[in-house]
Amino acid sequence: MTRLVLGIDVGGSGIKGAPVDLDRGAFAAERLRLPTPEGARPAEVADVIGRICAHFADVLDGDDVPVGVTVPGVVTHGVVRSAANIHPSWVGTDADRLFSGRLGRRVVVVNDADAAGLAELRHGAAKGHDGLVIVTTLGTGIGSALLHRGALVPNSELGHLEIDGHDAESRAADSAREREDLSWQEWAQRLQRYYSVVEDLFWPDLLVVGGGVSKKADKFLPHLHLRAPIVPATLRNAAGIIGAAQLAAES
Ligand code: BGC
């Protein structure tokens, strides 16, 4: 029997959801994207998640089908603990409880990069890898997932390493490239510094680069010279949804 779980990815501009077929690591129906409400406070996001769930009600006909939801912050035991690029009122919110109450079904809330990383490990660029894999997502911030022998070590937050006196994501995220109008080569120099520090601390066997900009990987990855192979993510913008579903199923 196909294992279906609903995955929902909460991003800065859109909240996207789809039922995920976990055996194939693919959407079982077309994904629905609704705009993220202005300010994106927890209760407003809960309303949008409720609408996405209602849209897929016929697919999720049993009440026991879990829902996985990503947020761009640290999440421990369902409670959001940091909010670098989201509304500060998320900090301290028991998001598992808020969303479960709203939906009347089990909801598992996880960090966005952890979801993307687990999806790449189970179904994408790092499929089946049993060494140490670090997946980073380059977007508004830098998210990270630390995966070892098939297991996720959650909330690694490597985007906030302090490098040369700066919060790393403020210099090396894709938003820094856009904000400062950096050429691909200039940005690649920042990534070189960033990934060198990551490598010296963790000695990964494989680095996977996700986030929207990873579809332009040929513009910046060839400039990087690292010990470990560094490859683009393959699930692209499906990774958050698929990983959220995967984590909900595995939790
Ligand atoms: C947050 C992380 C998140 C990443 C990507 C960072 O600023 O601290 O939790 O995974 O951005 O959204």
PDB file of C-alpha atoms and ligand atoms in Angstrom:
ATOM      1  CA  MET A   1       0.000   0.000   0.000  1.00  0.00           C
ATOM      2  CA  THR A   2       1.241   3.483  -0.812  1.00  0.00           C
ATOM      3  CA  ARG A   3       2.275   5.459   2.226  1.00  0.00           C
ATOM      4  CA  LEU A   4       0.821   8.953   1.859  1.00  0.00           C
ATOM      5  CA  VAL A   5       1.702  11.839   4.174  1.00  0.00           C
ATOM      6  CA  LEU A   6       0.881  15.510   3.687  1.00  0.00           C
ATOM      7  CA  GLY A   7       3.971  17.740   3.557  1.00  0.00           C
ATOM      8  CA  ILE A   8       3.754  21.506   3.960  1.00  0.00           C
ATOM      9  CA  ASP A   9       6.637  23.930   3.450  1.00  0.00           C
ATOM     10  CA  VAL A  10       6.277  27.354   5.066  1.00  0.00           C
ATOM     11  CA  GLY A  11       8.411  29.887   3.193  1.00  0.00           C
ATOM     12  CA  GLY A  12       8.747  33.658   3.217  1.00  0.00           C
ATOM     13  CA  SER A  13       6.518  34.249   0.206  1.00  0.00           C
ATOM     14  CA  GLY A  14       4.527  31.038  -0.207  1.00  0.00           C
ATOM     15  CA  ILE A  15       3.150  28.148   1.839  1.00  0.00           C
ATOM     16  CA  LYS A  16       3.202  25.024  -0.301  1.00  0.00           C
ATOM     17  CA  GLY A  17       1.726  21.621   0.340  1.00  0.00           C
ATOM     18  CA  ALA A  18       1.229  18.280  -1.376  1.00  0.00           C
ATOM     19  CA  PRO A  19       0.476  14.684  -0.451  1.00  0.00           C
ATOM     20  CA  VAL A  20       3.733  12.770  -0.691  1.00  0.00           C
ATOM     21  CA  ASP A  21       4.138   9.177  -1.773  1.00  0.00           C
ATOM     22  CA  LEU A  22       6.972   8.153   0.526  1.00  0.00           C
ATOM     23  CA  ASP A  23       7.841   5.022  -1.418  1.00  0.00           C
ATOM     24  CA  ARG A  24       8.625   7.053  -4.518  1.00  0.00           C
ATOM     25  CA  GLY A  25       9.669  10.283  -2.776  1.00  0.00           C
ATOM     26  CA  ALA A  26       7.336  12.199  -5.083  1.00  0.00           C
ATOM     27  CA  PHE A  27       4.107  14.170  -4.961  1.00  0.00           C
ATOM     28  CA  ALA A  28       0.962  12.047  -5.235  1.00  0.00           C
ATOM     29  CA  ALA A  29      -1.088  15.048  -6.420  1.00  0.00           C
ATOM     30  CA  GLU A  30      -0.329  18.496  -7.769  1.00  0.00           C
ATOM     31  CA  ARG A  31       1.012  20.788  -5.069  1.00  0.00           C
ATOM     32  CA  LEU A  32      -0.990  23.763  -3.801  1.00  0.00           C
ATOM     33  CA  ARG A  33       0.755  27.081  -3.162  1.00  0.00           C
ATOM     34  CA  LEU A  34      -0.904  29.884  -1.197  1.00  0.00           C
ATOM     35  CA  PRO A  35       0.727  33.232  -0.420  1.00  0.00           C
ATOM     36  CA  THR A  36       2.318  33.608   3.005  1.00  0.00           C
ATOM     37  CA  PRO A  37       0.243  36.134   4.977  1.00  0.00           C
ATOM     38  CA  GLU A  38       1.858  39.521   5.606  1.00  0.00           C
ATOM     39  CA  GLY A  39       3.940  39.301   8.786  1.00  0.00           C
ATOM     40  CA  ALA A  40       3.431  35.501   8.954  1.00  0.00           C
ATOM     41  CA  ARG A  41       2.486  35.139  12.608  1.00  0.00           C
ATOM     42  CA  PRO A  42       1.767  31.607  13.891  1.00  0.00           C
ATOM     43  CA  ALA A  43      -2.064  31.867  13.989  1.00  0.00           C
ATOM     44  CA  GLU A  44      -2.232  33.265  10.435  1.00  0.00           C
ATOM     45  CA  VAL A  45       0.064  30.565   9.129  1.00  0.00           C
ATOM     46  CA  ALA A  46      -2.110  27.982  10.924  1.00  0.00           C
ATOM     47  CA  ASP A  47      -5.129  29.263   8.953  1.00  0.00           C
ATOM     48  CA  VAL A  48      -3.328  28.829   5.624  1.00  0.00           C
ATOM     49  CA  ILE A  49      -2.184  25.344   6.634  1.00  0.00           C
ATOM     50  CA  GLY A  50      -5.810  24.559   7.466  1.00  0.00           C
ATOM     51  CA  ARG A  51      -6.848  25.607   3.957  1.00  0.00           C
ATOM     52  CA  ILE A  52      -4.142  23.445   2.367  1.00  0.00           C
ATOM     53  CA  CYS A  53      -5.250  20.461   4.447  1.00  0.00           C
ATOM     54  CA  ALA A  54      -8.893  21.022   3.464  1.00  0.00           C
ATOM     55  CA  HIS A  55      -7.885  21.142  -0.212  1.00  0.00           C
ATOM     56  CA  PHE A  56      -6.378  17.643   0.086  1.00  0.00           C
ATOM     57  CA  ALA A  57      -9.118  16.255   2.341  1.00  0.00           C
ATOM     58  CA  ASP A  58     -10.143  13.546  -0.141  1.00  0.00           C
ATOM     59  CA  VAL A  59      -6.567  12.286  -0.487  1.00  0.00           C
ATOM     60  CA  LEU A  60      -6.083  12.243   3.274  1.00  0.00           C
ATOM     61  CA  ASP A  61      -9.273  10.395   4.028  1.00  0.00           C
ATOM     62  CA  GLY A  62      -8.078   8.760   7.238  1.00  0.00           C
ATOM     63  CA  ASP A  63      -7.637  10.846  10.385  1.00  0.00           C
ATOM     64  CA  ASP A  64      -4.452   8.940  11.117  1.00  0.00           C
ATOM     65  CA  VAL A  65      -2.579  10.425   8.139  1.00  0.00           C
ATOM     66  CA  PRO A  66       0.074  12.656   9.695  1.00  0.00           C
ATOM     67  CA  VAL A  67       1.083  16.079   8.439  1.00  0.00           C
ATOM     68  CA  GLY A  68       4.655  17.394   8.380  1.00  0.00           C
ATOM     69  CA  VAL A  69       5.252  21.147   8.391  1.00  0.00           C
ATOM     70  CA  THR A  70       8.531  23.035   7.984  1.00  0.00           C
ATOM     71  CA  VAL A  71       9.420  26.345   9.591  1.00  0.00           C
ATOM     72  CA  PRO A  72      12.603  28.365   9.001  1.00  0.00           C
ATOM     73  CA  GLY A  73      13.820  28.195  12.607  1.00  0.00           C
ATOM     74  CA  VAL A  74      15.089  25.831  15.294  1.00  0.00           C
ATOM     75  CA  VAL A  75      12.404  23.380  16.425  1.00  0.00           C
ATOM     76  CA  THR A  76      12.823  21.186  19.491  1.00  0.00           C
ATOM     77  CA  HIS A  77       9.993  18.847  20.492  1.00  0.00           C
ATOM     78  CA  GLY A  78       7.549  20.837  18.386  1.00  0.00           C
ATOM     79  CA  VAL A  79       8.446  24.198  19.930  1.00  0.00           C
ATOM     80  CA  VAL A  80       9.978  26.884  17.690  1.00  0.00           C
ATOM     81  CA  ARG A  81      13.075  28.279  19.397  1.00  0.00           C
ATOM     82  CA  SER A  82      14.560  30.817  16.980  1.00  0.00           C
ATOM     83  CA  ALA A  83      13.331  33.255  14.365  1.00  0.00           C
ATOM     84  CA  ALA A  84      16.195  34.729  12.323  1.00  0.00           C
ATOM     85  CA  ASN A  85      14.048  35.437   9.256  1.00  0.00           C
ATOM     86  CA  ILE A  86      10.484  35.032  10.554  1.00  0.00           C
ATOM     87  CA  HIS A  87       8.182  36.906  12.926  1.00  0.00           C
ATOM     88  CA  PRO A  88       9.662  36.975  16.475  1.00  0.00           C
ATOM     89  CA  SER A  89       6.364  35.757  17.973  1.00  0.00           C
ATOM     90  CA  TRP A  90       7.216  32.247  16.706  1.00  0.00           C
ATOM     91  CA  VAL A  91       9.833  31.901  19.440  1.00  0.00           C
ATOM     92  CA  GLY A  92       8.357  29.780  22.228  1.00  0.00           C
ATOM     93  CA  THR A  93       5.318  28.771  20.140  1.00  0.00           C
ATOM     94  CA  ASP A  94       4.375  25.114  20.520  1.00  0.00           C
ATOM     95  CA  ALA A  95       3.762  24.745  16.793  1.00  0.00           C
ATOM     96  CA  ASP A  96       2.989  21.002  16.984  1.00  0.00           C
ATOM     97  CA  ARG A  97       0.178  21.755  19.408  1.00  0.00           C
ATOM     98  CA  LEU A  98      -1.080  24.860  17.578  1.00  0.00           C
ATOM     99  CA  PHE A  99      -1.300  23.110  14.205  1.00  0.00           C
ATOM    100  CA  SER A 100      -2.554  19.767  15.575  1.00  0.00           C
ATOM    101  CA  GLY A 101      -5.363  21.614  17.389  1.00  0.00           C
ATOM    102  CA  ARG A 102      -6.241  23.558  14.252  1.00  0.00           C
ATOM    103  CA  LEU A 103      -6.257  20.485  11.979  1.00  0.00           C
ATOM    104  CA  GLY A 104      -7.531  17.819  14.330  1.00  0.00           C
ATOM    105  CA  ARG A 105      -4.787  15.438  13.268  1.00  0.00           C
ATOM    106  CA  ARG A 106      -1.190  14.743  14.233  1.00  0.00           C
ATOM    107  CA  VAL A 107       1.192  17.422  12.980  1.00  0.00           C
ATOM    108  CA  VAL A 108       4.975  17.250  13.198  1.00  0.00           C
ATOM    109  CA  VAL A 109       6.805  20.566  12.827  1.00  0.00           C
ATOM    110  CA  VAL A 110      10.446  20.524  11.746  1.00  0.00           C
ATOM    111  CA  ASN A 111      13.210  22.869  10.639  1.00  0.00           C
ATOM    112  CA  ASP A 112      13.073  23.628   6.892  1.00  0.00           C
ATOM    113  CA  ALA A 113      16.671  22.677   6.128  1.00  0.00           C
ATOM    114  CA  ASP A 114      16.418  19.462   8.150  1.00  0.00           C
ATOM    115  CA  ALA A 115      13.426  18.531   6.000  1.00  0.00           C
ATOM    116  CA  ALA A 116      15.215  19.375   2.751  1.00  0.00           C
ATOM    117  CA  GLY A 117      18.299  17.482   3.890  1.00  0.00           C
ATOM    118  CA  LEU A 118      16.443  14.318   4.850  1.00  0.00           C
ATOM    119  CA  ALA A 119      14.582  14.411   1.527  1.00  0.00           C
ATOM    120  CA  GLU A 120      17.876  14.611  -0.375  1.00  0.00           C
ATOM    121  CA  LEU A 121      19.235  11.707   1.681  1.00  0.00           C
ATOM    122  CA  ARG A 122      16.237   9.439   1.206  1.00  0.00           C
ATOM    123  CA  HIS A 123      15.301  10.376  -2.367  1.00  0.00           C
ATOM    124  CA  GLY A 124      17.723  12.895  -3.922  1.00  0.00           C
ATOM    125  CA  ALA A 125      21.369  13.890  -4.378  1.00  0.00           C
ATOM    126  CA  ALA A 126      22.601  11.993  -1.298  1.00  0.00           C
ATOM    127  CA  LYS A 127      20.341   8.959  -1.715  1.00  0.00           C
ATOM    128  CA  GLY A 128      21.584   6.002   0.267  1.00  0.00           C
ATOM    129  CA  HIS A 129      24.815   7.758   1.343  1.00  0.00           C
ATOM    130  CA  ASP A 130      25.994   6.287   4.619  1.00  0.00           C
ATOM    131  CA  GLY A 131      28.817   8.679   5.498  1.00  0.00           C
ATOM    132  CA  LEU A 132      28.564  12.227   6.828  1.00  0.00           C
ATOM    133  CA  VAL A 133      26.525  14.408   4.496  1.00  0.00           C
ATOM    134  CA  ILE A 134      25.931  18.119   5.043  1.00  0.00           C
ATOM    135  CA  VAL A 135      23.089  19.664   3.089  1.00  0.00           C
ATOM    136  CA  THR A 136      22.966  23.462   3.065  1.00  0.00           C
ATOM    137  CA  THR A 137      20.143  25.547   1.637  1.00  0.00           C
ATOM    138  CA  LEU A 138      21.108  28.941   0.227  1.00  0.00           C
ATOM    139  CA  GLY A 139      18.210  31.405   0.298  1.00  0.00           C
ATOM    140  CA  THR A 140      17.205  34.290   2.554  1.00  0.00           C
ATOM    141  CA  GLY A 141      19.333  32.593   5.184  1.00  0.00           C
ATOM    142  CA  ILE A 142      21.563  29.524   5.156  1.00  0.00           C
ATOM    143  CA  GLY A 143      19.942  26.379   6.489  1.00  0.00           C
ATOM    144  CA  SER A 144      21.809  23.169   7.217  1.00  0.00           C
ATOM    145  CA  ALA A 145      21.139  19.500   7.760  1.00  0.00           C
ATOM    146  CA  LEU A 146      23.702  17.139   9.257  1.00  0.00           C
ATOM    147  CA  LEU A 147      23.138  13.536   8.214  1.00  0.00           C
ATOM    148  CA  HIS A 148      25.200  10.619   9.387  1.00  0.00           C
ATOM    149  CA  ARG A 149      24.692   6.994   8.416  1.00  0.00           C
ATOM    150  CA  GLY A 150      21.152   7.708   7.360  1.00  0.00           C
ATOM    151  CA  ALA A 151      20.191   9.601  10.516  1.00  0.00           C
ATOM    152  CA  LEU A 152      19.512  13.294  10.889  1.00  0.00           C
ATOM    153  CA  VAL A 153      21.128  15.305  13.691  1.00  0.00           C
ATOM    154  CA  PRO A 154      18.531  18.098  13.895  1.00  0.00           C
ATOM    155  CA  ASN A 155      18.938  21.864  14.243  1.00  0.00           C
ATOM    156  CA  SER A 156      22.590  22.118  13.237  1.00  0.00           C
ATOM    157  CA  GLU A 157      22.166  25.832  12.313  1.00  0.00           C
ATOM    158  CA  LEU A 158      25.449  26.086  10.410  1.00  0.00           C
ATOM    159  CA  GLY A 159      24.227  29.256   8.710  1.00  0.00           C
ATOM    160  CA  HIS A 160      24.958  31.066  11.947  1.00  0.00           C
ATOM    161  CA  LEU A 161      28.606  30.090  12.298  1.00  0.00           C
ATOM    162  CA  GLU A 162      30.577  33.208  13.102  1.00  0.00           C
ATOM    163  CA  ILE A 163      33.115  33.646  10.322  1.00  0.00           C
ATOM    164  CA  ASP A 164      35.500  36.622  10.095  1.00  0.00           C
ATOM    165  CA  GLY A 165      33.371  38.393  12.700  1.00  0.00           C
ATOM    166  CA  HIS A 166      30.098  37.989  10.794  1.00  0.00           C
ATOM    167  CA  ASP A 167      27.040  35.784  11.068  1.00  0.00           C
ATOM    168  CA  ALA A 168      27.882  33.553   8.069  1.00  0.00           C
ATOM    169  CA  GLU A 169      24.469  33.775   6.391  1.00  0.00           C
ATOM    170  CA  SER A 170      24.621  37.594   6.362  1.00  0.00           C
ATOM    171  CA  ARG A 171      27.585  37.323   3.935  1.00  0.00           C
ATOM    172  CA  ALA A 172      27.093  34.063   2.066  1.00  0.00           C
ATOM    173  CA  ALA A 173      23.326  33.477   1.716  1.00  0.00           C
ATOM    174  CA  ASP A 174      21.769  33.986  -1.693  1.00  0.00           C
ATOM    175  CA  SER A 175      20.038  37.078  -0.283  1.00  0.00           C
ATOM    176  CA  ALA A 176      23.511  38.638   0.305  1.00  0.00           C
ATOM    177  CA  ARG A 177      24.396  38.000  -3.359  1.00  0.00           C
ATOM    178  CA  GLU A 178      21.218  39.772  -4.421  1.00  0.00           C
ATOM    179  CA  ARG A 179      21.389  42.586  -1.872  1.00  0.00           C
ATOM    180  CA  GLU A 180      24.998  43.430  -2.690  1.00  0.00           C
ATOM    181  CA  ASP A 181      24.628  42.712  -6.386  1.00  0.00           C
ATOM    182  CA  LEU A 182      27.597  40.324  -6.298  1.00  0.00           C
ATOM    183  CA  SER A 183      28.835  38.601  -9.450  1.00  0.00           C
ATOM    184  CA  TRP A 184      28.721  34.798  -9.376  1.00  0.00           C
ATOM    185  CA  GLN A 185      32.485  34.788  -8.915  1.00  0.00           C
ATOM    186  CA  GLU A 186      32.397  37.276  -6.037  1.00  0.00           C
ATOM    187  CA  TRP A 187      29.690  35.277  -4.336  1.00  0.00           C
ATOM    188  CA  ALA A 188      31.625  32.056  -4.953  1.00  0.00           C
ATOM    189  CA  GLN A 189      34.562  33.552  -3.002  1.00  0.00           C
ATOM    190  CA  ARG A 190      32.260  34.011  -0.028  1.00  0.00           C
ATOM    191  CA  LEU A 191      30.973  30.460  -0.422  1.00  0.00           C
ATOM    192  CA  GLN A 192      34.556  29.188  -0.646  1.00  0.00           C
ATOM    193  CA  ARG A 193      35.326  30.788   2.737  1.00  0.00           C
ATOM    194  CA  TYR A 194      32.071  29.495   4.209  1.00  0.00           C
ATOM    195  CA  TYR A 195      32.359  25.897   3.050  1.00  0.00           C
ATOM    196  CA  SER A 196      36.065  25.750   3.968  1.00  0.00           C
ATOM    197  CA  VAL A 197      35.187  26.548   7.579  1.00  0.00           C
ATOM    198  CA  VAL A 198      32.344  24.003   7.528  1.00  0.00           C
ATOM    199  CA  GLU A 199      34.728  21.399   6.117  1.00  0.00           C
ATOM    200  CA  ASP A 200      37.448  22.101   8.663  1.00  0.00           C
ATOM    201  CA  LEU A 201      34.967  21.668  11.500  1.00  0.00           C
ATOM    202  CA  PHE A 202      32.995  18.637  10.322  1.00  0.00           C
ATOM    203  CA  TRP A 203      34.957  16.801   7.603  1.00  0.00           C
ATOM    204  CA  PRO A 204      31.881  15.746   5.609  1.00  0.00           C
ATOM    205  CA  ASP A 205      32.064  13.064   2.918  1.00  0.00           C
ATOM    206  CA  LEU A 206      29.620  14.964   0.738  1.00  0.00           C
ATOM    207  CA  LEU A 207      28.232  18.507   0.559  1.00  0.00           C
ATOM    208  CA  VAL A 208      24.853  19.078  -1.079  1.00  0.00           C
ATOM    209  CA  VAL A 209      23.697  22.584  -2.006  1.00  0.00           C
ATOM    210  CA  GLY A 210      19.959  23.304  -2.067  1.00  0.00           C
ATOM    211  CA  GLY A 211      17.716  26.351  -2.148  1.00  0.00           C
ATOM    212  CA  GLY A 212      16.250  28.047  -5.204  1.00  0.00           C
ATOM    213  CA  VAL A 213      19.651  29.190  -6.469  1.00  0.00           C
ATOM    214  CA  SER A 214      20.850  25.576  -6.728  1.00  0.00           C
ATOM    215  CA  LYS A 215      19.250  25.394 -10.163  1.00  0.00           C
ATOM    216  CA  LYS A 216      22.016  27.793 -11.243  1.00  0.00           C
ATOM    217  CA  ALA A 217      24.715  25.669  -9.586  1.00  0.00           C
ATOM    218  CA  ASP A 218      26.836  25.647 -12.753  1.00  0.00           C
ATOM    219  CA  LYS A 219      27.446  29.389 -12.227  1.00  0.00           C
ATOM    220  CA  PHE A 220      29.072  29.047  -8.810  1.00  0.00           C
ATOM    221  CA  LEU A 221      29.894  25.454  -7.842  1.00  0.00           C
ATOM    222  CA  PRO A 222      32.720  25.111 -10.422  1.00  0.00           C
ATOM    223  CA  HIS A 223      34.537  28.010  -8.650  1.00  0.00           C
ATOM    224  CA  LEU A 224      34.664  26.103  -5.360  1.00  0.00           C
ATOM    225  CA  HIS A 225      37.630  23.963  -4.363  1.00  0.00           C
ATOM    226  CA  LEU A 226      36.949  21.771  -1.376  1.00  0.00           C
ATOM    227  CA  ARG A 227      38.081  18.393  -0.092  1.00  0.00           C
ATOM    228  CA  ALA A 228      34.633  16.824  -0.287  1.00  0.00           C
ATOM    229  CA  PRO A 229      32.575  16.654  -3.462  1.00  0.00           C
ATOM    230  CA  ILE A 230      29.981  19.442  -3.558  1.00  0.00           C
ATOM    231  CA  VAL A 231      26.862  18.793  -5.657  1.00  0.00           C
ATOM    232  CA  PRO A 232      23.519  20.500  -6.286  1.00  0.00           C
ATOM    233  CA  ALA A 233      20.373  19.180  -4.635  1.00  0.00           C
ATOM    234  CA  THR A 234      18.150  17.271  -7.042  1.00  0.00           C
ATOM    235  CA  LEU A 235      14.700  17.622  -5.483  1.00  0.00           C
ATOM    236  CA  ARG A 236      14.791  21.409  -5.853  1.00  0.00           C
ATOM    237  CA  ASN A 237      11.723  23.120  -4.403  1.00  0.00           C
ATOM    238  CA  ALA A 238      10.013  19.794  -3.683  1.00  0.00           C
ATOM    239  CA  ALA A 239      12.599  18.937  -1.009  1.00  0.00           C
ATOM    240  CA  GLY A 240      10.911  20.838   1.849  1.00  0.00           C
ATOM    241  CA  ILE A 241       7.523  19.235   1.246  1.00  0.00           C
ATOM    242  CA  ILE A 242       8.908  15.730   0.736  1.00  0.00           C
ATOM    243  CA  GLY A 243      11.209  16.012   3.757  1.00  0.00           C
ATOM    244  CA  ALA A 244       8.447  17.365   5.998  1.00  0.00           C
ATOM    245  CA  ALA A 245       6.312  14.358   5.068  1.00  0.00           C
ATOM    246  CA  GLN A 246       9.241  11.986   5.548  1.00  0.00           C
ATOM    247  CA  LEU A 247      10.053  13.360   8.999  1.00  0.00           C
ATOM    248  CA  ALA A 248       6.411  13.206  10.048  1.00  0.00           C
ATOM    249  CA  ALA A 249       6.300   9.561   9.005  1.00  0.00           C
ATOM    250  CA  GLU A 250       9.573   8.701  10.728  1.00  0.00           C
ATOM    251  CA  SER A 251       8.913  10.571  13.973  1.00  0.00           C
TER     252      SER A 251
HETATM  253  C1  BGC B   1      17.527  29.806  10.362  1.00  0.00           C
HETATM  254  C2  BGC B   1      17.449  28.319  10.131  1.00  0.00           C
HETATM  255  C3  BGC B   1      16.830  28.034   8.763  1.00  0.00           C
HETATM  256  C4  BGC B   1      17.567  28.795   7.677  1.00  0.00           C
HETATM  257  C5  BGC B   1      16.934  28.609   6.310  1.00  0.00           C
HETATM  258  C6  BGC B   1      18.269  30.449   9.223  1.00  0.00           C
HETATM  259  O1  BGC B   1      18.339  31.838   9.424  1.00  0.00           O
HETATM  260  O2  BGC B   1      18.191  30.077  11.584  1.00  0.00           O
HETATM  261  O3  BGC B   1      16.699  27.693  11.138  1.00  0.00           O
HETATM  262  O4  BGC B   1      16.885  26.671   8.502  1.00  0.00           O
HETATM  263  O5  BGC B   1      17.617  30.180   7.990  1.00  0.00           O
HETATM  264  O6  BGC B   1      15.624  29.050   6.281  1.00  0.00           O
END
